[in-house]
Short mmCIF file of N, CA and C in Angstrom, two decimals:
data_model
loop_
_atom_site.label_atom_id
_atom_site.label_comp_id
_atom_site.label_asym_id
_atom_site.label_seq_id
_atom_site.Cartn_x
_atom_site.Cartn_y
_atom_site.Cartn_z
N MET A 1 -15.64 -16.71 2.55
CA MET A 1 -15.63 -15.52 1.69
C MET A 1 -15.10 -15.90 0.32
N PRO A 2 -15.82 -15.62 -0.73
CA PRO A 2 -15.34 -15.94 -2.08
C PRO A 2 -14.05 -15.21 -2.39
N GLU A 3 -13.25 -15.82 -3.24
CA GLU A 3 -11.93 -15.27 -3.59
C GLU A 3 -12.03 -13.86 -4.17
N THR A 4 -13.11 -13.57 -4.86
CA THR A 4 -13.24 -12.27 -5.51
C THR A 4 -13.92 -11.23 -4.63
N ALA A 5 -14.44 -11.63 -3.48
CA ALA A 5 -15.15 -10.69 -2.62
C ALA A 5 -14.19 -9.70 -1.98
N LYS A 6 -14.67 -8.49 -1.80
CA LYS A 6 -13.89 -7.45 -1.15
C LYS A 6 -13.96 -7.70 0.36
N PRO A 7 -12.82 -7.82 1.03
CA PRO A 7 -12.87 -8.02 2.48
C PRO A 7 -13.44 -6.78 3.18
N SER A 8 -14.11 -7.01 4.30
CA SER A 8 -14.68 -5.89 5.06
C SER A 8 -14.21 -5.98 6.51
N VAL A 9 -13.85 -4.82 7.05
CA VAL A 9 -13.32 -4.74 8.41
C VAL A 9 -14.10 -3.68 9.18
N LEU A 10 -14.48 -4.02 10.40
CA LEU A 10 -15.17 -3.10 11.30
C LEU A 10 -14.29 -2.86 12.52
N PHE A 11 -14.03 -1.60 12.83
CA PHE A 11 -13.27 -1.22 14.02
C PHE A 11 -14.25 -0.67 15.05
N VAL A 12 -14.18 -1.18 16.28
CA VAL A 12 -15.12 -0.78 17.31
C VAL A 12 -14.37 -0.36 18.57
N CYS A 13 -14.71 0.83 19.09
CA CYS A 13 -14.28 1.23 20.42
C CYS A 13 -15.47 1.90 21.09
N VAL A 14 -15.33 2.33 22.31
CA VAL A 14 -16.47 2.85 23.05
C VAL A 14 -17.05 4.09 22.39
N HIS A 15 -16.22 5.11 22.18
CA HIS A 15 -16.74 6.40 21.72
C HIS A 15 -16.63 6.63 20.22
N ASN A 16 -15.92 5.78 19.50
CA ASN A 16 -15.69 5.95 18.06
C ASN A 16 -15.17 7.36 17.78
N ALA A 17 -14.29 7.82 18.67
CA ALA A 17 -13.75 9.17 18.55
C ALA A 17 -12.23 9.18 18.50
N GLY A 18 -11.61 8.01 18.63
CA GLY A 18 -10.15 7.98 18.68
C GLY A 18 -9.57 6.77 17.98
N ARG A 19 -9.39 5.68 18.72
CA ARG A 19 -8.71 4.49 18.20
C ARG A 19 -9.37 3.93 16.95
N SER A 20 -10.68 3.71 17.00
CA SER A 20 -11.36 3.11 15.85
C SER A 20 -11.36 4.06 14.65
N GLN A 21 -11.43 5.35 14.90
CA GLN A 21 -11.35 6.32 13.81
C GLN A 21 -9.96 6.29 13.17
N MET A 22 -8.90 6.23 13.99
CA MET A 22 -7.54 6.17 13.44
C MET A 22 -7.34 4.90 12.63
N ALA A 23 -7.80 3.76 13.17
CA ALA A 23 -7.63 2.49 12.47
C ALA A 23 -8.36 2.49 11.13
N ALA A 24 -9.60 2.96 11.13
CA ALA A 24 -10.37 3.01 9.88
C ALA A 24 -9.71 3.94 8.87
N ALA A 25 -9.21 5.06 9.35
CA ALA A 25 -8.56 6.02 8.45
C ALA A 25 -7.29 5.43 7.83
N PHE A 26 -6.49 4.75 8.64
CA PHE A 26 -5.26 4.14 8.09
C PHE A 26 -5.59 3.04 7.10
N LEU A 27 -6.57 2.20 7.41
CA LEU A 27 -6.89 1.11 6.48
C LEU A 27 -7.44 1.69 5.18
N THR A 28 -8.29 2.68 5.26
CA THR A 28 -8.82 3.32 4.05
C THR A 28 -7.68 3.96 3.25
N HIS A 29 -6.79 4.63 3.94
CA HIS A 29 -5.66 5.31 3.29
C HIS A 29 -4.74 4.31 2.58
N LEU A 30 -4.44 3.20 3.25
CA LEU A 30 -3.48 2.23 2.70
C LEU A 30 -4.09 1.27 1.68
N ALA A 31 -5.37 0.93 1.84
CA ALA A 31 -5.99 -0.06 0.96
C ALA A 31 -6.84 0.57 -0.14
N GLY A 32 -7.19 1.84 0.02
CA GLY A 32 -8.07 2.45 -0.97
C GLY A 32 -9.41 1.76 -0.98
N ASP A 33 -9.94 1.49 -2.16
CA ASP A 33 -11.26 0.88 -2.24
C ASP A 33 -11.20 -0.65 -2.30
N ARG A 34 -10.05 -1.22 -1.99
CA ARG A 34 -9.90 -2.69 -2.05
C ARG A 34 -10.42 -3.38 -0.80
N VAL A 35 -10.65 -2.60 0.26
CA VAL A 35 -11.20 -3.14 1.50
C VAL A 35 -12.35 -2.24 1.92
N GLU A 36 -13.46 -2.85 2.32
CA GLU A 36 -14.58 -2.07 2.85
C GLU A 36 -14.30 -1.82 4.33
N VAL A 37 -14.33 -0.56 4.73
CA VAL A 37 -13.93 -0.18 6.08
C VAL A 37 -15.09 0.50 6.80
N ARG A 38 -15.33 0.05 8.04
CA ARG A 38 -16.35 0.66 8.90
C ARG A 38 -15.73 0.92 10.27
N SER A 39 -16.30 1.89 10.98
CA SER A 39 -15.95 2.07 12.38
C SER A 39 -17.19 2.48 13.13
N ALA A 40 -17.24 2.14 14.42
CA ALA A 40 -18.42 2.45 15.22
C ALA A 40 -18.05 2.40 16.69
N GLY A 41 -18.96 2.92 17.50
CA GLY A 41 -18.75 2.92 18.94
C GLY A 41 -19.97 2.41 19.68
N SER A 42 -19.73 1.78 20.83
CA SER A 42 -20.85 1.28 21.63
C SER A 42 -21.57 2.43 22.33
N ALA A 43 -20.87 3.53 22.57
CA ALA A 43 -21.47 4.75 23.14
C ALA A 43 -20.80 5.94 22.47
N PRO A 44 -21.16 6.23 21.21
CA PRO A 44 -20.43 7.24 20.43
C PRO A 44 -20.40 8.63 21.07
N ALA A 45 -19.28 9.28 20.91
CA ALA A 45 -19.12 10.67 21.35
C ALA A 45 -19.83 11.58 20.36
N ASP A 46 -19.84 12.86 20.69
CA ASP A 46 -20.45 13.84 19.78
C ASP A 46 -19.53 14.18 18.61
N THR A 47 -18.21 14.18 18.88
CA THR A 47 -17.23 14.54 17.85
C THR A 47 -16.00 13.66 17.97
N VAL A 48 -15.22 13.63 16.90
CA VAL A 48 -13.93 12.93 16.92
C VAL A 48 -12.96 13.76 17.75
N ASN A 49 -12.12 13.09 18.52
CA ASN A 49 -11.12 13.72 19.36
C ASN A 49 -10.24 14.65 18.51
N PRO A 50 -10.16 15.96 18.84
CA PRO A 50 -9.35 16.89 18.04
C PRO A 50 -7.87 16.52 17.98
N ALA A 51 -7.33 15.92 19.04
CA ALA A 51 -5.92 15.51 19.03
C ALA A 51 -5.71 14.36 18.04
N VAL A 52 -6.71 13.50 17.88
CA VAL A 52 -6.65 12.41 16.90
C VAL A 52 -6.67 13.00 15.49
N VAL A 53 -7.55 13.95 15.25
CA VAL A 53 -7.62 14.62 13.94
C VAL A 53 -6.27 15.25 13.62
N GLU A 54 -5.67 15.93 14.59
CA GLU A 54 -4.38 16.59 14.38
C GLU A 54 -3.26 15.58 14.14
N ALA A 55 -3.23 14.51 14.92
CA ALA A 55 -2.17 13.49 14.77
C ALA A 55 -2.23 12.83 13.39
N LEU A 56 -3.44 12.57 12.90
CA LEU A 56 -3.56 11.97 11.57
C LEU A 56 -3.22 12.97 10.48
N ALA A 57 -3.57 14.23 10.67
CA ALA A 57 -3.23 15.26 9.69
C ALA A 57 -1.71 15.36 9.53
N GLU A 58 -0.98 15.11 10.60
CA GLU A 58 0.48 15.16 10.53
C GLU A 58 1.06 14.12 9.57
N VAL A 59 0.33 13.02 9.35
CA VAL A 59 0.80 11.98 8.43
C VAL A 59 -0.01 11.98 7.13
N GLY A 60 -0.71 13.09 6.87
CA GLY A 60 -1.38 13.26 5.59
C GLY A 60 -2.74 12.63 5.46
N ILE A 61 -3.40 12.33 6.59
CA ILE A 61 -4.73 11.73 6.55
C ILE A 61 -5.72 12.71 7.19
N ASP A 62 -6.73 13.11 6.43
CA ASP A 62 -7.71 14.08 6.90
C ASP A 62 -8.99 13.38 7.34
N ILE A 63 -9.27 13.42 8.64
CA ILE A 63 -10.54 12.86 9.13
C ILE A 63 -11.39 13.96 9.77
N SER A 64 -11.13 15.19 9.42
CA SER A 64 -11.83 16.31 10.04
C SER A 64 -13.35 16.28 9.78
N ALA A 65 -13.79 15.60 8.74
CA ALA A 65 -15.22 15.54 8.43
C ALA A 65 -15.89 14.30 9.04
N GLU A 66 -15.12 13.43 9.68
CA GLU A 66 -15.69 12.20 10.24
C GLU A 66 -16.51 12.51 11.49
N VAL A 67 -17.53 11.70 11.72
CA VAL A 67 -18.34 11.80 12.93
C VAL A 67 -18.46 10.41 13.56
N PRO A 68 -18.49 10.34 14.89
CA PRO A 68 -18.68 9.04 15.54
C PRO A 68 -20.02 8.41 15.15
N LYS A 69 -19.99 7.10 14.98
CA LYS A 69 -21.18 6.36 14.55
C LYS A 69 -21.51 5.30 15.60
N VAL A 70 -22.79 4.99 15.74
CA VAL A 70 -23.23 3.99 16.70
C VAL A 70 -23.03 2.58 16.13
N LEU A 71 -22.61 1.68 17.00
CA LEU A 71 -22.44 0.28 16.61
C LEU A 71 -23.81 -0.36 16.40
N THR A 72 -23.96 -1.02 15.26
CA THR A 72 -25.22 -1.72 14.97
C THR A 72 -24.94 -3.19 14.70
N VAL A 73 -25.94 -3.99 14.93
CA VAL A 73 -25.84 -5.42 14.62
C VAL A 73 -25.57 -5.59 13.13
N GLU A 74 -26.19 -4.76 12.32
CA GLU A 74 -26.01 -4.85 10.86
C GLU A 74 -24.56 -4.61 10.44
N ALA A 75 -23.88 -3.67 11.10
CA ALA A 75 -22.48 -3.40 10.77
C ALA A 75 -21.61 -4.62 11.08
N VAL A 76 -21.90 -5.29 12.19
CA VAL A 76 -21.13 -6.49 12.55
C VAL A 76 -21.44 -7.60 11.55
N GLN A 77 -22.71 -7.80 11.24
CA GLN A 77 -23.09 -8.86 10.30
C GLN A 77 -22.47 -8.66 8.92
N ALA A 78 -22.28 -7.41 8.51
CA ALA A 78 -21.77 -7.10 7.18
C ALA A 78 -20.24 -7.15 7.11
N SER A 79 -19.57 -7.42 8.22
CA SER A 79 -18.10 -7.38 8.26
C SER A 79 -17.51 -8.77 8.37
N ASP A 80 -16.37 -8.96 7.71
CA ASP A 80 -15.64 -10.23 7.80
C ASP A 80 -14.77 -10.27 9.04
N VAL A 81 -14.16 -9.12 9.35
CA VAL A 81 -13.27 -9.01 10.50
C VAL A 81 -13.78 -7.89 11.39
N VAL A 82 -13.91 -8.18 12.69
CA VAL A 82 -14.34 -7.18 13.67
C VAL A 82 -13.20 -7.00 14.67
N ILE A 83 -12.70 -5.78 14.74
CA ILE A 83 -11.58 -5.49 15.65
C ILE A 83 -12.09 -4.57 16.74
N THR A 84 -12.07 -5.07 17.97
CA THR A 84 -12.51 -4.28 19.11
C THR A 84 -11.30 -3.65 19.78
N MET A 85 -11.56 -2.49 20.38
CA MET A 85 -10.51 -1.72 21.05
C MET A 85 -11.08 -1.16 22.35
N GLY A 86 -11.30 -2.04 23.30
CA GLY A 86 -11.77 -1.58 24.59
C GLY A 86 -13.26 -1.43 24.72
N CYS A 87 -14.06 -2.12 23.89
CA CYS A 87 -15.52 -1.98 24.02
C CYS A 87 -16.11 -3.08 24.87
N GLY A 88 -15.27 -3.96 25.41
CA GLY A 88 -15.77 -4.99 26.31
C GLY A 88 -16.72 -5.95 25.63
N ASP A 89 -17.78 -6.30 26.35
CA ASP A 89 -18.73 -7.30 25.85
C ASP A 89 -19.88 -6.69 25.06
N THR A 90 -19.78 -5.42 24.72
CA THR A 90 -20.91 -4.78 24.04
C THR A 90 -20.98 -5.11 22.56
N CYS A 91 -19.96 -5.70 22.00
CA CYS A 91 -19.95 -6.03 20.58
C CYS A 91 -20.63 -7.37 20.36
N PRO A 92 -21.69 -7.42 19.54
CA PRO A 92 -22.36 -8.70 19.29
C PRO A 92 -21.44 -9.66 18.54
N VAL A 93 -21.56 -10.94 18.86
CA VAL A 93 -20.70 -11.96 18.26
C VAL A 93 -21.56 -12.85 17.36
N PHE A 94 -21.10 -13.04 16.13
CA PHE A 94 -21.79 -13.88 15.17
C PHE A 94 -20.84 -14.95 14.66
N PRO A 95 -21.34 -16.17 14.45
CA PRO A 95 -20.49 -17.23 13.90
C PRO A 95 -19.96 -16.83 12.52
N GLY A 96 -18.77 -17.27 12.23
CA GLY A 96 -18.18 -17.05 10.92
C GLY A 96 -17.43 -15.74 10.77
N LYS A 97 -17.46 -14.91 11.79
CA LYS A 97 -16.71 -13.65 11.76
C LYS A 97 -15.38 -13.86 12.47
N ARG A 98 -14.39 -13.13 12.05
CA ARG A 98 -13.10 -13.15 12.73
C ARG A 98 -13.06 -11.96 13.69
N TYR A 99 -12.80 -12.24 14.95
CA TYR A 99 -12.76 -11.20 15.97
C TYR A 99 -11.34 -11.05 16.50
N LEU A 100 -10.89 -9.81 16.59
CA LEU A 100 -9.60 -9.50 17.19
C LEU A 100 -9.83 -8.41 18.23
N ASP A 101 -9.09 -8.47 19.32
CA ASP A 101 -9.17 -7.42 20.33
C ASP A 101 -7.80 -6.79 20.45
N TRP A 102 -7.71 -5.54 20.05
CA TRP A 102 -6.44 -4.81 20.13
C TRP A 102 -6.41 -3.99 21.41
N GLN A 103 -5.47 -4.30 22.26
CA GLN A 103 -5.28 -3.55 23.50
C GLN A 103 -4.45 -2.31 23.18
N LEU A 104 -5.10 -1.17 23.17
CA LEU A 104 -4.45 0.10 22.83
C LEU A 104 -4.82 1.14 23.87
N THR A 105 -3.90 2.03 24.16
CA THR A 105 -4.18 3.13 25.07
C THR A 105 -5.29 4.00 24.51
N ASP A 106 -6.20 4.42 25.36
CA ASP A 106 -7.31 5.28 24.95
C ASP A 106 -6.80 6.72 24.85
N PRO A 107 -6.93 7.36 23.69
CA PRO A 107 -6.46 8.74 23.54
C PRO A 107 -7.41 9.79 24.13
N ALA A 108 -8.53 9.38 24.69
CA ALA A 108 -9.51 10.34 25.23
C ALA A 108 -8.85 11.25 26.27
N GLY A 109 -9.06 12.54 26.09
CA GLY A 109 -8.55 13.52 27.04
C GLY A 109 -7.06 13.80 26.96
N GLN A 110 -6.39 13.22 25.98
CA GLN A 110 -4.95 13.39 25.84
C GLN A 110 -4.63 14.35 24.69
N GLY A 111 -3.49 14.99 24.80
CA GLY A 111 -3.03 15.89 23.75
C GLY A 111 -2.36 15.13 22.62
N VAL A 112 -2.00 15.86 21.59
CA VAL A 112 -1.43 15.24 20.39
C VAL A 112 -0.11 14.52 20.69
N ASP A 113 0.69 15.01 21.63
CA ASP A 113 1.95 14.34 21.97
C ASP A 113 1.70 12.92 22.48
N ALA A 114 0.63 12.72 23.24
CA ALA A 114 0.29 11.40 23.75
C ALA A 114 -0.39 10.53 22.69
N VAL A 115 -1.03 11.18 21.73
CA VAL A 115 -1.75 10.44 20.68
C VAL A 115 -0.80 9.89 19.63
N ARG A 116 0.30 10.56 19.36
CA ARG A 116 1.23 10.10 18.30
C ARG A 116 1.68 8.65 18.45
N PRO A 117 2.13 8.22 19.65
CA PRO A 117 2.54 6.81 19.76
C PRO A 117 1.39 5.83 19.54
N ILE A 118 0.19 6.21 19.94
CA ILE A 118 -1.00 5.37 19.69
C ILE A 118 -1.24 5.29 18.19
N ARG A 119 -1.18 6.42 17.53
CA ARG A 119 -1.34 6.49 16.07
C ARG A 119 -0.33 5.58 15.37
N ASP A 120 0.93 5.65 15.81
CA ASP A 120 1.98 4.87 15.16
C ASP A 120 1.79 3.37 15.38
N GLU A 121 1.33 2.99 16.59
CA GLU A 121 1.07 1.58 16.85
C GLU A 121 -0.10 1.08 16.01
N ILE A 122 -1.11 1.90 15.89
CA ILE A 122 -2.26 1.52 15.05
C ILE A 122 -1.83 1.36 13.60
N GLU A 123 -0.99 2.26 13.11
CA GLU A 123 -0.53 2.13 11.72
C GLU A 123 0.21 0.81 11.52
N GLN A 124 1.07 0.43 12.44
CA GLN A 124 1.80 -0.84 12.32
C GLN A 124 0.83 -2.02 12.29
N ARG A 125 -0.16 -1.99 13.18
CA ARG A 125 -1.14 -3.09 13.22
C ARG A 125 -1.96 -3.14 11.93
N ILE A 126 -2.31 -1.97 11.39
CA ILE A 126 -3.09 -1.92 10.15
C ILE A 126 -2.27 -2.48 8.99
N ARG A 127 -1.00 -2.15 8.91
CA ARG A 127 -0.15 -2.69 7.84
C ARG A 127 -0.09 -4.21 7.90
N ALA A 128 0.03 -4.77 9.11
CA ALA A 128 0.06 -6.23 9.26
C ALA A 128 -1.30 -6.83 8.90
N LEU A 129 -2.38 -6.19 9.33
CA LEU A 129 -3.72 -6.67 9.00
C LEU A 129 -3.95 -6.65 7.49
N LEU A 130 -3.52 -5.60 6.85
CA LEU A 130 -3.70 -5.46 5.41
C LEU A 130 -2.98 -6.58 4.66
N ASP A 131 -1.81 -6.95 5.15
CA ASP A 131 -1.09 -8.07 4.53
C ASP A 131 -1.88 -9.37 4.63
N GLU A 132 -2.71 -9.49 5.67
CA GLU A 132 -3.53 -10.70 5.85
C GLU A 132 -4.81 -10.67 5.03
N VAL A 133 -5.54 -9.56 5.10
CA VAL A 133 -6.88 -9.54 4.48
C VAL A 133 -6.88 -9.17 3.00
N ALA A 134 -5.89 -8.42 2.57
CA ALA A 134 -5.83 -8.00 1.17
C ALA A 134 -4.39 -7.73 0.79
N PRO A 135 -3.56 -8.77 0.68
CA PRO A 135 -2.13 -8.56 0.46
C PRO A 135 -1.78 -7.75 -0.78
N THR A 136 -2.60 -7.79 -1.80
CA THR A 136 -2.28 -7.03 -3.01
C THR A 136 -2.73 -5.59 -2.91
N ALA A 137 -3.45 -5.24 -1.85
CA ALA A 137 -3.99 -3.88 -1.72
C ALA A 137 -3.00 -2.93 -1.07
N ARG A 138 -1.92 -3.46 -0.52
CA ARG A 138 -0.97 -2.59 0.21
C ARG A 138 -0.24 -1.68 -0.77
N THR A 139 -0.08 -0.41 -0.34
CA THR A 139 0.62 0.55 -1.18
C THR A 139 1.94 0.92 -0.54
#
């Protein structure tokens, strides 16, 4: 990746309704336009988990307009870093990409009280990731 290129990160989980949405929202919130952020699911849900929307709203991040997106080969090819969160072997692997697998509790079917610790762990991981992929982008 050229020194001047904007890093790109793709977050993938099964439904793209919880973990990957939270991770993408935090990275977008913290990095602004300095990092290209995508999220997708191998079997996208119809809507984002309402408890996830509420948990992020509590920390000032609005994802109420987000919708789950299907994982495409093109999204993986266009990303420098691909972070999976429980999607198993459904994510295509391409040479030259950095792959990370974050083991995180699935917020599906859980209330906001159960989602908060997941949200907080994702925020910590995003801050560490941001220091790696775009150290000057951290706010």
